[in-house]
Amino acid sequence: MTSDETPAIACRNLWQVFGEGAKTALGEALARPEATPETAAQALHEAGFMPAVQNASFDVRQGELFVIMGLSGSGKSTLVRCISQLLPGTDGEIRIDGENVMGASKKRLTDLRRNRLGMVFQHFGLFPHMTVAENVAYPLKAKGTGKAERTARAQDVISLVGLDGREGSFPRELSGGQRQRVGIARSLAVNPDIWFLDEPFSALDPLIRRQLQDEFLRIQATLKKSIVFITHDIAEALKLADRIAIMRDGKIVQIGTPTEIVLHPVDDYVREFSKDVAKGQHARVASVMQTDGSTGLGPDDPGLTTSMTLDLALAHCMKLYEPVPVRDATGAIVGTVQPSDLVAALQVEES
Amino acid sequence: MSAAGAAIAPLWRLSMGARAAFLTLIVGALCLMLEPVAPWLIKWPTGWVLPATDWVGAGLSWFLDAIKPFARACSAMLSYPMDWANMALNGTPWPMVIGLVTATGWYLGGLSMAALGFLGLSFVLVSGYWFQSMNTLALVAVSVPLAIIFGGILGILANEIPRVKSALQTLLDVMQTVPTFAYLTPILILFGFGPVVGLIASAIYAAPPMARNVMLGLERVEPEIKEAAIMSGGTRLQQLFQVEIPSASSQIMVGVNQCLMAALSMVIIAAVIGGFNDIGWEVLLTMRKAQFGQALLAGMVIVVFAIVIDRMSGSLAIERQRHDIRIVWAVLGIAGLFTALALLSNSLPNPDDLTLMNPVAQAVDQSLTDFTKTNGAWLDSVKNTAMFYGLLPLRIGLDNAVLPFTWGFSWTMAMSAGLFACAGLAGLLLAWRGRVTAGLMLVILMGMLETGIAELPWPFVLFGVAALGWVASGRRLALISVLLLGTILLAGLWERSLLSLYLSGAAVFACAIVGGVIGLVCAVSPLAWKAVRPVCDMLQTIPLFVFLIPVLMVFQIGEFSAFLAICAYAIVPMIRYTRHGLVETPGDMLEAAVSSGATGWQILRDIRFPYAVPSILLGLNQTILYAFAMLVIAALIGTTGLGQSIYLALGKADVGLGISAGAAMAILAMISDRMVQGFAEERRRALGL
Ligand SMILES: Nc1ncnc2c1ncn2[C@@H]1O[C@H](COP(=O)(O)OP(=O)(O)OP(=O)(O)O)[C@@H](O)[C@H]1O
Ligand SMILES: [Mg+2]
C-alpha cells in the first residue's frame, strides 16, 4: 500500500530531447562547467536538437487534479507522454507511487498500463473497426478479462459517461462530444488510479466543452483519481485545477493554485495568460485574508467564508470599511479581511 | 594561365544547368570531331567487352543448381494446391461458378456489381474459353494467397524492424523496375516447365504491391490510435493484430486489389513459357496463327476477368455496408437448382461446345482482312511515314535515315553543317535572350537528332547522364548513374540498351506530348474528362499482354506496332497526373489571380501550370516506368534491344543473358526514375510544397 505522503506522480529533473544521439548530447551539455538547465537547453538548440521538456520537476498528490497549461508547442504533450512512458524520456526520474518507471521493463510498463494508468487523447484515438462497447472493453480484453465480466464493466463505464444505447455504434457514427465520451469511458475501463488527459476537450465546440467539463468534474468527484490534465485554455484550467503548472518553451515556469496563478503571476508570460480572466471569479477570500490577528475586528459580520470568490465577498461587504471575520467550512473564525484589500487584490494587474 | 582563367570565369557564373549543358555539348562535339581518328569513341570496341553475361550465367547457374532440389520440392508441393484449385474450378458445374461470382458481387457491391459478375462470366461462357479461363483463374487463386501472405509478412516485418524497412524499400524499388520476363528465366530453370512457373512468377511479382500497401497502411495509422493501444496495455502483438492491422485494413485491401491485378497480369504473361492450356496461351496461339478475331475474343475474356476482379476487390477497400446476405443464399440456391435440373435432365451444355461467339470472331477476322485490304495503302503510309520521318531518324540519325528512297534526297556533310549552324544560331539567340540552358539544350538535341540515339558516342552518353544526374539531384546520383551505365558498357549490352532507350524514349516523348495535351483538355473541360476517364481506367486494368492484339491486327509485326502498344499503355499516367496537377491548384491562389485581373489563359500559364509541374513530372516518371515495362512485353511483336534479348534468353533458358539484360533494363529504368524524381523534388521545394 502506498502511504498518503507518497505523491501519485513525482517528476524530478525530467528532460526529453528529440534528435539522433540526444542522450549523449544532453549528458555532455549538462556536464559542462557551470552548466545550468538554461545553458544546456541553449546548447542543445544550437546543436540542432529539440529539447521539448527541460528539467521539469513537480509532484502530483494523491487525488489531486493537476493541470498543465501552455501555448501550442510548449511541450505539454511531450511531458505527459514521458510520464506515461509513451516517450522514453532522455534524463531524469519519474516515480509513479514511488516506483521509478524511467527505463522500466516493457512487461512492467504493460502491467502498469493494464492496472494503474488511463489516458484520454485530444483526437480521441478510437479504434475505427470496433464498436463503442468493443472500444471501451478493449483494455480489459488486452488484459485477458473474461468476456462476460468485461461486457458488464464496459456497460458500467458507458453509463457513467452517459452513452447508454450507443454501445453498438461505430466511432464514425458518433459526434465529436460522443466520441470523447467513448475515449473517457475507455480510459476508465480498468479503473486506473492515475488518469492522463491530453487536451481532451480542445477539439470540441464551446458548448459541448462546457458540458463535458462539468461531467468530468462530476465523475472526478465520485472517483477521486490522481489526474494530469493538459489544456491551453486558461478558463478550463482555472475551472478544473487543484494546481496548475505553466509551461513555456519546454520549461515549467510556475506551479501554483489557480488563485496564485491569477494573483501572483511570476512573469509576463503567465500574466498574459490570466489577463483575460475575471480575477474576482477565481481568486478566493483565503488568498487575501489575514490570519495573524494583527487587525482588530469591526462591528459587522457579513458572513464571509474562505472558499468564497473575491467577487462574491466584495458583494457582501460593499458598504463596509472595517475588517470583517472570515469563517471556514465549519463556521469557526479563521481570519479577517479588510474590505479594501479585496478591491486592491482585484486591481493587482493594473499596477 | 590567367587569360584562360579569365575566359573560364564567366562560365562559372552561369547556372548549374547551363554549366552542365555546356560541358556536355563540348564532350559531344569532341567525340564527333575525333571520330575519324578514334572510332572507339563512338562504338565501344568488342575487344573491351568483359564476358560478364557469361559470368553472371555461370554464377547463377551454379547457384540455381545448388538450390534446385529445394525448388523442385517446392514445385512438387505447390502442384497439390494447384491441382485442387484446378479440380475445384473445372469440376464445379459452370452455373454454380457463375452463381458464386454473382452472389459475391452482390455481397460486395450490390446490384451493379452482381450484374457485372453475371454478365462478365456469361460472356466468358459463351466465348468458348471457359476451361482455359478456369485454368487461369486456378493459377491466380493459388498464387494470390501466397503473394498476400508473403507480402504481408514482409510488410509487417518492415514495420517492426526499421533496418528491414529501408532494405525492403530498396528491394521493392528494384523489383518494380525489373521487367516481368526477366523473372521468368531463373524461375523456369529452378522449377522446370509447367504451370508452377507461372504460379511462382506471379506470386513473386504480386507480393511487392501487397508489402508496399501493408507498410504504408501501418505507417499511416493515426499516432493516437497506436498510443491508445499501448495505453490500453496491449502487448506488441496485441497492438499489431488487434488494433493496427484492422485500422489499416482499407489500405491493405488496396494492396490485395493490386496484388490480384498483378498476379493476373503475370499469369497471362507467363503463358509464353507454354505448357499449360490457359487463356494467355490461347491468345498467343491465335496471334501466332494470325487468327485475330479469335485472339481478340480471348483478349476480351482476359479484359473481362481483369475488370470483374478489379472492381470486386476494389470495393473491398471501400468501407461500406455489405449487402443483404439472404440474396446471396437466394442466388446460390437458384444456381444450384438450375444445375441440378440440368444435370438430371442431362442437358447441361459442355462449355467447350459453346461457340456462340465464333461467328463473331470470324466476322471480325473477315472484316479485318477486308479492312486491311481496302485501307492497306493508307495504313502502310501511316506506318511508313511514322517510321521514315520519325522513328528511324531518331534511331540512326538524320545522316543515315535521310535517303533518296525515303526523303527524296541524301544527307550531305553540307546539310549537317547547315543544321548545326541553324541550331547554333537559334541557340545563341536563346542565350542572348537570357535562356542560356535552353539554347545549349537545343544545340545538344539537334546533335543527337543528327547522330541518332542508337549511335550516340558512349562518352557523350555517360557524360550527359552524369550532368543530368548532377543537376537533378547531386553528385551522388551522377556517380551512381555513371557507374551503373559503365557496367552495361563493359558487359557488352550497350547497343541493345541504346536501342531500348530509343524506342522507350520515343514512346515517352509521344506520350508526354499527347498525354499532356489530353490532360490539359481534361483539366479545362470536365466533359472531356468524363469521356476520357473510363478509357484511362480501362487501359490501366487491362493486362499488358492484351495491348498487343489490336496493334498487331492493324499494323502487323514490327517496331511501329510495338511503339503504339507502348504508347497506349504508358500514356495513362501522363494524362492523369497532368490533369490532376492542373486541377488541384489551391483555390485561394486562383482567387488571388482572378482578383488581380488575370484571364483564364493567363491563369493556366502563370498559376496552374507552374504549380502543376511537380505533379506532371511524377506522371512523366510513371510513364517512363510503364514504357519500360511494356517494352519487354512488346518484344513479342518485334522490337530490338534489351527486351528482345530477355525474350530470346527465355526461349533458350539462358539465365546469364536473361538476368543481365533484365538488370540493364532495370538500370535504365532506375536511372530515369531517380532523375525525374530529382527534378520533381527540386520543383516541389522551389514551390515550398
Ligand atoms: N517526435 C518528435 N520529434 C521531434 N520534435 C518533436 C517530436 N514531438 C514533438 N516535438 C516538438 O516538441 C515541441 C513540443 O511539442 P508538444 O507536442 O509537446 O507541444 P504541445 O505543448 O503539446 O502543443 P499542442 O498544444 O499544439 O499540442 C514542439 O516544438 C514539437 O515540434
Ligand atoms: Mg499537444
GROMACS .gro file of N, CA and C and ligand atoms in nm, chain A residues 76-77 81 122 198-199 230, ligand 2:
model
   22
   76LYS      N    1   0.371   2.035  -2.364
   76LYS     CA    2   0.277   1.973  -2.271
   76LYS      C    3   0.256   1.825  -2.305
   77SER      N    4   0.225   1.799  -2.432
   77SER     CA    5   0.201   1.660  -2.470
   77SER      C    6   0.325   1.577  -2.448
   81ARG      N    7   0.348   1.249  -2.220
   81ARG     CA    8   0.386   1.124  -2.284
   81ARG      C    9   0.509   1.063  -2.219
  122GLN      N   10  -0.643   1.388  -2.737
  122GLN     CA   11  -0.707   1.505  -2.795
  122GLN      C   12  -0.799   1.469  -2.912
  198ASP      N   13  -0.495   1.447  -2.234
  198ASP     CA   14  -0.420   1.540  -2.317
  198ASP      C   15  -0.517   1.623  -2.400
  199GLU      N   16  -0.543   1.743  -2.358
  199GLU     CA   17  -0.638   1.832  -2.423
  199GLU      C   18  -0.765   1.758  -2.465
  230ILE      N   19  -0.417   1.820  -1.944
  230ILE     CA   20  -0.349   1.920  -2.027
  230ILE      C   21  -0.450   2.009  -2.096
 1042MG      MG   22  -0.026   1.853  -2.751
   0.00000   0.00000   0.00000
